[in-house]
Every structure is written in C-alpha cells, then in structure tokens.
C-alpha cells in the first residue's frame, strides 16, 4: 500500500490532545496519505513511537552501520546446510574477497563482487534502500549506449500496449514502426560489436 | 596557481554569489560516487593499482578546464601537511576520510572551488559540486556534465540493473548524495526542529550537523541529504529533497515571523548580546562562537543588524575552525591559543565591516 506521512507545523499555540492515548497533548502533526487519500493525524511523542508513525533520530542516526552489521553477522557456521556453506565460501575471482569478508566489512572489493555475490544481494539492498533492488537513474553516456537503447525499446513497447488498449491504432502503428527501427539499430550494433 | 590559493581564503569564491533562498539555504551539494570497472576498490586494492588510478586522473585532468570550471589543480594528499589537510576538510573540499588514506589518494579542484574530484577515497572517484543557496537541480545538471567529461577517459563500473557499482552497498545505483546546508536558528530556538527530524527521517532523508556524519549541529546549521540511492532516478531524489527543504524554509520563515511578533525585544537582546561577545571577547571557544555567529546572521537576515554582510556566517564558520586558525598562525596551537586567536580574528573581521 503506497502510504506516506507529510509533517505539518501547526501555527499558534492551540493544543490538541493525542488521538491515540487521549491523555497527553499532541506534539506531532502529520498529513497521512494512503492511496492518494489524505487524513490529518495528531499524536504525542510516545504514541508516535509506539504506533510506528516515526522512528526516532537517536535510533535512526547510526542505524546504517548497525543495520549492515546486523545483516551480515548471522552465524552460518553452525547451520548444517550445504547451500549456506557454499555461500559462505564464495570468493570473488577478481579481487579475492570472500562472502564472509564482505559480511564483516559491509563493503565490496570490486565491481565483479556484485556478480559473485549476486544471489545474496537483493535482500541486503532491499533493507538498505527501502525495498528497492533496481536502478532507474543515469546510464553512462559512452558505455551505456546499448542499455539506453534497450530502455527506450521497453518504453516504446509499453506505450504501444497502452495505445492498443485505448484503441488508438493510428498512433500505435507509428510507435510500432519506431520499435522496428530501434530493433534494427540494436541488431546492427550487436553485429558490429561481434565483428 | 598553487595550493596557497585554496588555503588562504576561508570563503570559497563561489560562496560570494547569492543563490536562491540564501537567507536560509547556505549551499547545495551533489556528490557522485564512481569506480573503474577493472580495478579493485580502494579498501582492498594494492598500492600499484591505486597509483594507476591517480596517474590516469593526473594525466588526463590536471590543469585542464571544462565549461566554466578552470584550471583543475591536482593535489596528491601525501604532499600535504596535517594542517593543510585539515583546512581542506574545513572548507569541504575533501572529506575527512580522504585525509586519512594518504598514499595514493588525491584531489583535483577547480579554480573557483566549486568542483572537487576526490581520487581513491572509499570509491575510486567522488565528484562533488557546490552551489550557493538552493539550486539542487542546477547542481545536478552540472554534476552530470562533469560525470560525462570523466567518463570520456574512464571506464565506469556500471550494471544495467544495479547501476553504478560503489564500494558501499548504501551508495549503489545512482551513487548520488544530494545535500543542502541550512541555517535554521528559529526552528532550533522554538524546538520545532527536533519534532520535525523524525518525520524527515521517515521520508528517506537524513539530518546531520555541518561536518557530516556524527557531527553536531554547530551554529544551528543542519545538513539534509538523501539516504536512498537505488530505485529512484537522480531527478526524483533531488525533487523529494527539494520539496522537504522548501517546507523547512517556510517553517523557518514562519518561526522567525512568530518570534519577531511575540518577543521582539528578547530576540533583539539575544542578537545584540551575541554581537557584543563577537566584537569584544578576548577568548572564545568554537561552540560559543558558532552560536553567536548564528544569532548575528539571524539579526542580519531580519534587518536588526545593518551594514554587515550576510556572508559572515559562511566565512566565520570556516575561519574559526582549528585547522584554519593553525594555518593562519603557521604553527600548531594549543586549544587555549586557538581560543585567543579565534577571538582576535573575529574582532578583526567585524571591524572590517564598519
């Protein structure tokens, strides 16, 4: 459920009681947005923390390090499981960093580590990046030309799907031609790279 | 041009320009972390490999100019004294972390000190750009141009799904940290900032003190930056940050109005007392100095103190730091000696204004 909280500062001196405990005065005011619907929330510090409206900075500020060490420091040696054992022994062919070392320092040794440890990476990335595992940002200009074309192709394809659903066939035909052209470009380029 | 150029002025040339909302936002920064695909990362690489990176950057970029950024000066960190390193950290031209890795680390800085590229920090390359006031989007455009310029000669470690492959999993994806330095005296005075911080954290942003991670919010200066680098485009990350910063600006302005309305005399008293301390004290610690400077700057913004330039906050905040004081004295100073020199430099600086 896409939901987020927007902090609101209440002007003036009016005191509102906390809507959770109805005892203490509310000190935090939010606009909560759930699926586009807005609700005003006024709670006290204690309830805000208990009900999970906020995580407090003293807990959050250094959490990254704790979080990482927490993630990496599970003890696999005691578990008699061949898959886990294999993961533990994984070693990067380029920089020789092992998965055990990676867990310990929380840092990669080289670009190839990402490939070497790829099976174990997504859960870690999800926790660090609020559930995300895929990059949607900039692509290198020179090295990323192919990727750029593939992204554009995917964009056209979803556009085409949309247009067909909306029965906008004339425009759909145009987009289809653009797809064909782009696909031909990609094929030519691949042929060129392999030559 | 020599290193002296960067060491002598507390205030960087770009700070002299006034940016949007510069009564509250001191500066906007974009940092991009980049690595070279074929070379192990600095935490694990052999010295010869890191020397390759250093030499490549020196050969291709030392003394070059790009767009409006002129004469990039290449500075190997091992050639710096402890005090010189400290001054560069205090001016935010290098990170404390770069100052620690000395052997093969280096920095390349544009003449106007707006762009600095750190070599062999935690990542092979860290591109940093600073702009006065709130101009994150502009800073992002310019950072991308510098990034493309570097990519002409450097093969970046990049993956279609994971993005820019950084040393730390907390930077992977965009490799970008966008941050804004804000002066929020009224929100601090009314205690509102402490109530807002949890909500800001909730939005995937971090609030820190002026010198980054773990540092105190000296002089009511807060640094707000994005925490998440994966799953969102750079433009979206910057947009989210900017909207929170705009809200903070509104809240700060409202809080200033409120104080001016409710207790103008107490506020004036506080501002002029701080001015008095800065103008007349003979011994001053950096914490007291920071707080007084913050109050004086608030007084300037509210029109209570006239004929003093706004830049005073930017300038004095660097001038009063231990590294800069010792560079000025040209020797190592005890903490008491620093407090004396600090007081005298501040007095001198304030007299310049009148």
Coordinates of C-alpha atoms in Angstrom, one line a residue:
Chain A
X1 CA 0.0 0.0 0.0
X2 CA 1.6 3.3 -1.0
X3 CA 1.4 5.4 2.1
X4 CA 3.5 8.3 3.3
X5 CA 3.4 11.0 6.0
X6 CA 3.9 14.7 5.5
X7 CA 5.0 16.7 8.6
X8 CA 2.8 19.7 9.3
X9 CA 3.7 22.5 11.7
X10 CA 0.7 23.9 13.5
X11 CA 0.7 27.7 13.8
X12 CA -0.2 29.4 17.0
X13 CA -0.5 28.0 20.5
X14 CA -3.6 25.7 20.2
X15 CA -3.1 22.4 22.0
X16 CA -4.8 19.3 20.7
X17 CA -5.0 16.0 22.6
X18 CA -3.2 13.0 21.2
X19 CA -5.7 11.0 19.1
X20 CA -4.2 7.7 20.2
X21 CA -4.0 7.9 24.1
X22 CA -6.3 10.9 24.5
X23 CA -4.2 11.9 27.5
X24 CA -1.0 13.7 26.5
X25 CA -1.0 16.8 24.3
X26 CA -0.3 16.1 20.6
X27 CA 3.2 17.3 19.6
X28 CA 3.5 15.7 16.1
X29 CA 1.1 16.6 13.3
X30 CA 1.1 14.7 10.0
X31 CA -0.9 14.5 6.9
X32 CA -1.1 10.8 6.1
X33 CA -1.6 10.0 2.5
X34 CA -2.8 6.4 1.8
X35 CA -3.5 5.7 -1.9
X36 CA -4.0 9.4 -2.5
X37 CA -6.5 9.9 0.4
X38 CA -5.4 12.5 3.0
X39 CA -6.0 12.1 6.7
X40 CA -4.8 14.5 9.4
X41 CA -3.0 12.9 12.3
X42 CA -2.1 14.5 15.7
X43 CA -0.2 12.3 18.2
X44 CA 2.1 12.7 21.1
X45 CA 5.8 11.6 21.0
X46 CA 5.1 8.5 23.0
X47 CA 2.3 7.2 20.8
X48 CA 4.0 8.3 17.6
X49 CA 6.9 6.0 18.5
X50 CA 4.7 3.1 19.8
X51 CA 2.3 3.2 16.8
X52 CA 5.2 3.4 14.4
X53 CA 4.4 6.8 12.9
X54 CA 8.0 7.8 13.4
X55 CA 11.4 6.3 14.1
X56 CA 13.4 8.4 16.4
X57 CA 16.7 10.0 15.2
X58 CA 18.7 8.7 18.1
X59 CA 17.8 5.2 16.9
X60 CA 18.0 6.0 13.2
X61 CA 21.1 8.2 13.0
X62 CA 23.7 5.4 13.4
X63 CA 21.3 2.7 12.3
X64 CA 23.0 2.1 8.9
X65 CA 26.1 0.7 10.4
X66 CA 24.2 -1.4 12.9
X67 CA 21.8 -2.5 10.2
X68 CA 24.6 -3.6 8.0
X69 CA 26.5 -5.5 10.7
X70 CA 23.2 -7.0 11.8
X71 CA 22.5 -8.2 8.3
X72 CA 25.9 -9.6 7.8
X73 CA 26.7 -11.1 11.1
X74 CA 24.3 -14.0 11.1
X75 CA 26.3 -17.1 12.0
X76 CA 26.2 -19.6 9.2
X77 CA 28.9 -21.9 10.5
X78 CA 26.5 -23.6 12.9
X79 CA 23.9 -24.3 10.3
X80 CA 24.5 -27.6 8.6
X81 CA 23.1 -26.6 5.2
X82 CA 25.1 -27.2 2.1
X83 CA 23.7 -24.1 0.3
X84 CA 24.6 -21.7 3.1
X85 CA 28.0 -23.3 3.3
X86 CA 28.6 -22.7 -0.4
X87 CA 27.6 -19.1 0.0
X88 CA 30.0 -18.6 2.8
X89 CA 32.8 -19.9 0.7
X90 CA 32.0 -17.7 -2.3
X91 CA 35.1 -15.9 -3.4
X92 CA 35.3 -13.1 -6.0
X93 CA 37.6 -14.1 -8.8
X94 CA 38.8 -10.5 -9.4
X95 CA 39.6 -9.2 -6.0
X96 CA 39.6 -12.4 -4.0
X97 CA 37.2 -11.1 -1.4
X98 CA 35.1 -13.8 0.2
X99 CA 31.5 -13.5 1.2
X100 CA 32.5 -13.9 4.8
X101 CA 34.8 -10.9 4.5
X102 CA 32.1 -8.9 2.7
X103 CA 29.7 -9.6 5.6
X104 CA 32.3 -8.4 8.0
X105 CA 33.2 -5.1 6.4
X106 CA 29.9 -4.4 4.7
X107 CA 31.8 -3.2 1.5
X108 CA 32.5 -4.7 -1.9
X109 CA 36.1 -5.2 -3.1
X110 CA 35.5 -4.6 -6.7
X111 CA 32.8 -4.4 -9.5
X112 CA 32.9 -8.2 -10.0
X113 CA 31.9 -8.8 -6.4
X114 CA 28.4 -7.7 -7.4
X115 CA 28.2 -10.6 -9.8
X116 CA 29.9 -13.0 -7.5
X117 CA 27.5 -12.4 -4.6
X118 CA 24.5 -11.6 -6.7
X119 CA 22.3 -14.4 -5.3
X120 CA 22.7 -12.9 -1.8
X121 CA 22.5 -9.3 -2.6
X122 CA 18.8 -8.4 -3.1
X123 CA 17.7 -8.9 0.5
X124 CA 20.5 -6.6 1.7
X125 CA 19.8 -3.9 -0.9
X126 CA 16.1 -4.1 -0.1
X127 CA 16.8 -3.3 3.5
X128 CA 19.2 -0.5 2.8
X129 CA 17.2 1.1 0.0
X130 CA 13.6 0.9 1.3
X131 CA 12.6 -2.2 -0.7
X132 CA 14.4 -1.2 -3.9
X133 CA 16.7 -3.5 -5.9
X134 CA 16.8 -2.0 -9.4
X135 CA 18.5 1.1 -10.7
X136 CA 16.3 3.7 -12.5
X137 CA 18.8 6.6 -12.7
X138 CA 21.5 7.8 -15.0
X139 CA 23.2 5.5 -17.5
X140 CA 26.8 6.2 -18.6
X141 CA 26.9 8.1 -21.8
X142 CA 29.6 6.1 -23.6
X143 CA 29.4 2.7 -22.0
X144 CA 25.7 2.7 -21.6
X145 CA 24.6 3.3 -25.2
X146 CA 23.2 -0.2 -25.6
X147 CA 21.4 0.0 -22.3
X148 CA 19.9 3.3 -23.3
X149 CA 18.5 1.8 -26.5
X150 CA 17.1 -1.2 -24.6
X151 CA 15.4 1.2 -22.1
X152 CA 13.9 3.2 -25.0
X153 CA 12.7 0.0 -26.6
X154 CA 10.9 -1.1 -23.4
X155 CA 9.4 2.4 -23.1
X156 CA 8.0 2.2 -26.7
X157 CA 6.7 -1.3 -26.1
X158 CA 4.7 -0.2 -23.0
X159 CA 3.5 2.8 -24.9
X160 CA 2.3 0.5 -27.7
X161 CA 0.4 -1.6 -25.3
X162 CA -1.3 1.4 -23.9
X163 CA -2.3 2.8 -27.3
X164 CA -3.7 -0.6 -28.4
X165 CA -5.8 -0.8 -25.2
X166 CA -7.1 2.7 -25.9
X167 CA -7.8 1.7 -29.5
X168 CA -5.6 4.5 -30.8
X169 CA -4.5 2.3 -33.7
X170 CA -3.1 5.1 -35.9
X171 CA -0.7 6.2 -33.3
X172 CA 0.1 2.6 -32.3
X173 CA 1.2 2.0 -35.9
X174 CA 3.7 4.9 -35.6
X175 CA 5.1 3.5 -32.4
X176 CA 5.3 0.0 -33.9
X177 CA 7.5 1.5 -36.7
X178 CA 9.7 3.2 -34.2
X179 CA 10.1 -0.2 -32.4
X180 CA 11.1 -1.9 -35.6
X181 CA 13.6 0.8 -36.4
X182 CA 15.1 0.7 -33.0
X183 CA 15.3 -3.1 -33.0
X184 CA 17.1 -3.0 -36.4
X185 CA 19.6 -0.5 -34.9
X186 CA 20.3 -2.7 -31.9
X187 CA 20.8 -5.8 -34.2
X188 CA 23.2 -3.8 -36.4
X189 CA 25.1 -2.6 -33.4
X190 CA 25.4 -6.1 -32.0
X191 CA 26.6 -7.4 -35.3
X192 CA 29.2 -4.6 -35.4
X193 CA 30.4 -5.4 -31.9
X194 CA 30.9 -9.0 -32.7
X195 CA 32.7 -8.4 -36.0
Chain B
X1 CA 48.3 28.6 -9.2
X2 CA 49.3 26.8 -6.1
X3 CA 47.8 25.2 -3.1
X4 CA 48.1 28.5 -1.3
X5 CA 45.2 29.7 -3.4
X6 CA 42.8 27.2 -1.7
X7 CA 44.3 27.8 1.7
X8 CA 44.3 31.5 2.2
X9 CA 40.7 32.4 2.0
X10 CA 38.2 31.0 4.4
X11 CA 35.4 31.7 1.9
X12 CA 35.4 29.9 -1.4
X13 CA 34.9 32.1 -4.5
X14 CA 31.5 30.5 -5.3
X15 CA 30.2 31.5 -1.9
X16 CA 30.4 35.1 -2.7
X17 CA 27.5 34.8 -5.1
X18 CA 24.0 34.9 -3.7
X19 CA 21.8 31.9 -4.5
X20 CA 18.0 31.4 -4.3
X21 CA 16.7 31.4 -0.7
X22 CA 20.2 32.2 0.6
X23 CA 18.7 33.8 3.8
X24 CA 18.2 30.1 4.9
X25 CA 20.0 27.8 2.5
X26 CA 23.7 28.2 2.6
X27 CA 24.7 25.8 -0.1
X28 CA 23.5 22.9 -2.3
X29 CA 25.8 20.0 -3.0
X30 CA 25.7 17.0 -5.3
X31 CA 28.2 14.1 -4.8
X32 CA 28.6 11.2 -7.3
X33 CA 30.5 8.1 -6.4
X34 CA 32.1 6.3 -9.4
X35 CA 34.5 3.4 -9.8
X36 CA 36.7 2.0 -12.5
X37 CA 35.4 -1.4 -13.7
X38 CA 38.8 -3.2 -14.0
X39 CA 40.5 -2.1 -10.8
X40 CA 39.7 -3.4 -7.3
X41 CA 38.2 -0.7 -4.9
X42 CA 40.5 1.4 -2.7
X43 CA 39.6 -0.6 0.5
X44 CA 41.2 -3.8 -0.9
X45 CA 43.4 -2.8 -3.9
X46 CA 47.2 -3.0 -4.0
X47 CA 49.1 0.3 -4.0
X48 CA 50.2 -0.1 -7.6
X49 CA 46.6 -0.4 -8.7
X50 CA 45.6 2.8 -6.9
X51 CA 48.6 4.5 -8.3
X52 CA 47.3 3.7 -11.8
X53 CA 44.0 5.5 -10.9
X54 CA 45.9 8.5 -9.5
X55 CA 48.2 8.7 -12.6
X56 CA 45.3 8.4 -15.0
X57 CA 43.4 11.3 -13.4
X58 CA 46.6 13.4 -13.2
X59 CA 47.5 12.7 -16.8
X60 CA 44.0 13.4 -18.3
X61 CA 42.6 16.1 -16.0
X62 CA 45.4 18.0 -14.2
X63 CA 45.4 21.7 -15.3
X64 CA 42.5 21.1 -17.7
X65 CA 39.5 23.4 -17.9
X66 CA 35.9 22.2 -18.6
X67 CA 32.9 24.5 -19.3
X68 CA 33.0 27.3 -16.7
X69 CA 35.4 25.4 -14.5
X70 CA 39.0 26.4 -15.0
X71 CA 42.4 25.1 -14.3
X72 CA 41.7 21.9 -12.3
X73 CA 44.6 21.7 -9.7
X74 CA 45.8 18.2 -9.0
X75 CA 46.9 17.8 -5.3
X76 CA 48.3 14.5 -4.0
X77 CA 47.2 14.2 -0.4
X78 CA 50.6 12.8 0.7
X79 CA 52.2 16.1 -0.1
X80 CA 50.0 18.0 2.4
X81 CA 50.8 18.8 6.0
X82 CA 48.4 17.8 8.7
X83 CA 47.2 21.4 9.0
X84 CA 46.7 21.8 5.2
X85 CA 44.6 18.6 5.1
X86 CA 42.5 20.0 7.9
X87 CA 41.9 23.3 6.2
X88 CA 40.7 21.5 3.0
X89 CA 38.3 19.4 5.2
X90 CA 37.0 22.5 6.9
X91 CA 36.4 24.1 3.5
X92 CA 34.6 20.9 2.5
X93 CA 36.9 20.5 -0.4
X94 CA 37.9 17.0 0.7
X95 CA 36.3 14.5 3.1
X96 CA 37.9 13.6 6.5
X97 CA 38.1 10.0 5.1
X98 CA 40.3 11.1 2.1
X99 CA 42.6 12.9 4.5
X100 CA 43.2 9.6 6.3
X101 CA 44.0 7.4 3.2
X102 CA 47.2 9.2 2.2
X103 CA 49.4 7.2 0.0
X104 CA 47.7 7.2 -3.3
X105 CA 44.8 9.5 -2.7
X106 CA 44.5 12.8 -4.3
X107 CA 42.1 15.6 -5.1
X108 CA 41.5 17.8 -8.2
X109 CA 39.9 21.1 -7.5
X110 CA 38.6 23.8 -9.9
X111 CA 39.9 27.3 -9.5
X112 CA 36.6 28.6 -8.1
X113 CA 36.5 25.7 -5.7
X114 CA 33.0 24.7 -6.9
X115 CA 34.1 21.3 -8.2
X116 CA 36.3 18.9 -6.4
X117 CA 37.0 15.3 -7.5
X118 CA 38.5 13.0 -4.9
X119 CA 40.6 10.2 -6.1
X120 CA 40.9 6.9 -4.1
X121 CA 38.6 7.8 -1.3
X122 CA 36.2 5.0 -0.4
X123 CA 35.4 4.9 -4.2
X124 CA 38.0 5.5 -7.0
X125 CA 36.3 8.8 -7.8
X126 CA 34.0 11.1 -5.9
X127 CA 32.7 14.1 -7.8
X128 CA 31.5 17.0 -5.7
X129 CA 29.9 20.2 -6.8
X130 CA 28.8 23.1 -4.6
X131 CA 26.3 25.9 -5.4
X132 CA 25.2 28.9 -3.2
X133 CA 21.6 28.8 -2.0
X134 CA 19.0 26.3 -3.1
X135 CA 19.9 25.1 -6.6
X136 CA 19.9 21.3 -6.5
X137 CA 18.6 20.8 -10.0
X138 CA 21.1 23.1 -11.5
X139 CA 23.8 21.4 -9.4
X140 CA 22.7 18.0 -10.7
X141 CA 22.8 19.1 -14.4
X142 CA 26.3 20.4 -13.8
X143 CA 27.4 17.3 -12.0
X144 CA 26.2 15.1 -14.9
X145 CA 28.3 17.2 -17.3
X146 CA 31.4 16.7 -15.2
X147 CA 30.5 13.0 -14.9
X148 CA 30.3 12.7 -18.7
X149 CA 33.6 14.5 -19.1
X150 CA 35.3 12.0 -16.7
X151 CA 33.6 9.1 -18.5
X152 CA 35.3 10.1 -21.7
X153 CA 38.6 8.7 -20.3
X154 CA 37.4 6.3 -17.5
X155 CA 35.6 3.0 -17.9
X156 CA 32.9 3.2 -15.2
X157 CA 31.8 0.1 -13.2
X158 CA 28.2 0.0 -14.1
X159 CA 25.5 -2.7 -14.3
X160 CA 22.2 -2.4 -16.1
X161 CA 20.2 -3.5 -13.1
X162 CA 22.2 -2.3 -10.1
X163 CA 23.5 1.0 -11.6
X164 CA 26.8 2.5 -10.6
X165 CA 28.7 -0.2 -8.6
X166 CA 30.0 1.5 -5.5
X167 CA 32.2 0.2 -2.6
X168 CA 29.4 0.5 -0.1
X169 CA 26.0 -1.0 -0.7
X170 CA 24.5 2.2 0.7
X171 CA 25.6 4.1 -2.4
X172 CA 24.8 1.7 -5.2
X173 CA 22.5 2.7 -8.0
X174 CA 22.8 6.4 -8.6
X175 CA 25.9 6.8 -6.4
X176 CA 24.5 10.2 -5.6
X177 CA 24.2 12.0 -2.4
X178 CA 22.4 15.4 -2.7
X179 CA 22.6 17.6 0.3
X180 CA 21.6 21.0 1.4
X181 CA 23.2 23.1 4.2
X182 CA 20.5 25.1 6.0
X183 CA 20.7 27.8 8.7
X184 CA 17.6 27.1 10.9
X185 CA 18.0 29.3 14.0
X186 CA 14.3 30.0 14.6
X187 CA 13.3 26.3 14.3
X188 CA 16.1 25.4 16.7
X189 CA 15.2 28.2 19.1
X190 CA 11.5 27.1 19.2
X191 CA 12.5 23.4 19.5
X192 CA 10.5 22.6 16.3
X193 CA 13.4 21.1 14.5
X194 CA 13.6 18.2 17.0
X195 CA 10.0 17.4 16.4
X196 CA 10.4 17.6 12.6
X197 CA 13.5 15.4 12.4
X198 CA 11.7 12.1 12.9
X199 CA 9.3 12.9 10.1
X200 CA 12.2 13.9 7.8
X201 CA 13.9 10.6 8.5
X202 CA 10.7 8.9 7.7
X203 CA 10.9 10.3 4.1
X204 CA 14.2 8.6 3.5
X205 CA 16.3 11.8 4.2
X206 CA 18.9 12.3 6.9
X207 CA 19.6 15.4 9.0
X208 CA 23.1 15.9 10.3
X209 CA 25.4 18.6 11.6
X210 CA 27.6 20.8 9.5
X211 CA 30.6 18.5 9.2
X212 CA 28.7 15.4 8.2
X213 CA 28.1 12.1 9.8
X214 CA 28.1 12.2 13.6
X215 CA 28.8 15.9 13.8
X216 CA 26.9 18.3 16.0
X217 CA 24.6 21.0 14.5
X218 CA 27.0 23.8 15.4
X219 CA 25.7 27.3 14.9
X220 CA 22.2 25.9 14.0
X221 CA 23.5 24.7 10.7
X222 CA 21.9 21.5 9.5
X223 CA 22.8 19.3 6.6
X224 CA 19.9 17.4 4.9
X225 CA 20.6 14.7 2.4
X226 CA 19.1 11.6 0.7
X227 CA 19.7 8.2 2.2
X228 CA 18.4 6.0 -0.6
X229 CA 20.3 5.7 -3.9
X230 CA 18.6 2.8 -5.5
X231 CA 15.2 2.5 -7.2
X232 CA 14.7 6.2 -7.9
X233 CA 16.2 8.5 -10.5
X234 CA 18.5 11.3 -9.6
X235 CA 15.9 13.8 -10.6
X236 CA 13.2 12.2 -8.3
X237 CA 15.6 12.1 -5.4
X238 CA 16.6 15.7 -5.8
X239 CA 12.9 16.6 -6.3
X240 CA 11.9 14.9 -3.0
X241 CA 14.8 16.6 -1.1
X242 CA 13.9 19.9 -2.6
X243 CA 10.2 19.7 -1.5
X244 CA 11.2 18.9 2.1
X245 CA 13.8 21.8 2.0
X246 CA 11.1 24.1 0.7
X247 CA 8.8 23.1 3.6
X248 CA 11.6 23.7 6.1
X249 CA 12.2 27.1 4.5
X250 CA 8.5 28.0 5.0
X251 CA 8.5 26.7 8.6
X252 CA 11.7 28.6 9.4
X253 CA 10.3 31.8 7.9
X254 CA 7.1 31.4 9.9
X255 CA 9.0 30.7 13.1
X256 CA 11.1 33.9 12.5
X257 CA 7.9 35.9 12.0
X258 CA 6.4 34.4 15.1
X259 CA 9.4 35.3 17.3
X260 CA 9.6 38.8 15.8
X261 CA 5.9 39.3 16.6
X262 CA 5.8 37.6 20.0
X263 CA 9.0 38.6 21.6
X264 CA 10.9 41.2 19.5
X265 CA 12.8 42.7 22.5
X266 CA 14.1 39.4 23.7
X267 CA 15.2 38.5 20.2
X268 CA 17.0 41.8 19.7
X269 CA 18.6 41.4 23.1
X270 CA 19.9 37.9 22.2
X271 CA 21.2 39.1 18.8
X272 CA 23.0 42.2 20.2
X273 CA 24.5 40.3 23.1
X274 CA 25.9 37.8 20.6
X275 CA 27.2 40.7 18.5
X276 CA 28.8 42.1 21.7
X277 CA 30.5 38.8 22.5
X278 CA 31.9 38.5 19.0
X279 CA 33.0 42.2 18.9
X280 CA 34.7 42.3 22.3
X281 CA 35.7 38.9 23.7
X282 CA 39.4 38.0 24.0
X283 CA 39.0 34.2 24.4
X284 CA 36.2 32.3 22.7
X285 CA 35.6 28.5 22.2
X286 CA 34.3 27.4 18.8
X287 CA 30.9 26.3 20.2
X288 CA 30.1 29.7 21.7
X289 CA 31.5 31.4 18.6
X290 CA 29.3 29.3 16.3
X291 CA 26.2 30.1 18.3
X292 CA 26.9 33.8 18.4
X293 CA 27.7 33.9 14.7
X294 CA 24.3 32.2 14.1
X295 CA 22.5 34.8 16.1
X296 CA 24.3 37.7 14.3
X297 CA 23.4 36.2 11.0
X298 CA 19.8 35.9 12.0
X299 CA 20.0 39.6 13.1
X300 CA 21.3 40.5 9.6
X301 CA 18.5 38.5 7.9
X302 CA 15.8 40.2 10.0
X303 CA 17.2 43.7 9.4
X304 CA 18.1 44.1 13.1
X305 CA 21.8 44.3 12.3
X306 CA 22.6 46.6 9.4
X307 CA 25.7 47.2 7.4
X308 CA 27.2 43.7 7.9
X309 CA 27.4 41.3 5.0
X310 CA 25.4 38.1 5.0
X311 CA 28.5 36.1 4.0
X312 CA 29.7 36.5 7.6
X313 CA 28.2 33.2 8.6
X314 CA 29.8 31.2 5.7
X315 CA 33.1 32.9 6.2
X316 CA 33.4 32.9 10.0
X317 CA 32.2 29.3 10.3
X318 CA 35.3 28.2 8.4
X319 CA 37.6 30.9 9.9
X320 CA 37.0 29.7 13.5
X321 CA 37.9 26.1 12.8
X322 CA 41.1 24.6 14.4
X323 CA 42.8 23.8 11.0
X324 CA 42.2 27.3 9.6
X325 CA 43.4 29.0 12.8
X326 CA 46.6 27.0 12.8
X327 CA 47.2 27.6 9.1
X328 CA 46.8 31.3 9.8
X329 CA 49.2 31.2 12.7
X330 CA 51.6 29.0 10.6
X331 CA 52.1 26.7 13.6
X332 CA 50.4 24.1 15.8
X333 CA 48.4 25.8 18.6
X334 CA 47.1 24.6 21.9
X335 CA 43.4 24.8 22.5
X336 CA 43.7 28.0 24.6
X337 CA 45.9 29.6 22.0
X338 CA 43.3 28.8 19.4
X339 CA 40.5 30.4 21.6
X340 CA 42.6 33.6 21.8
X341 CA 43.4 33.7 18.1
X342 CA 39.8 32.9 17.2
X343 CA 38.5 35.9 19.3
X344 CA 41.0 38.2 17.7
X345 CA 40.2 37.1 14.1
X346 CA 36.5 37.5 14.7
X347 CA 37.0 41.0 16.1
X348 CA 39.2 41.9 13.2
X349 CA 36.6 40.6 10.7
X350 CA 33.7 42.5 12.3
X351 CA 35.8 45.8 12.3
X352 CA 36.3 45.4 8.6
X353 CA 32.5 45.8 8.2
X354 CA 32.3 49.2 9.9

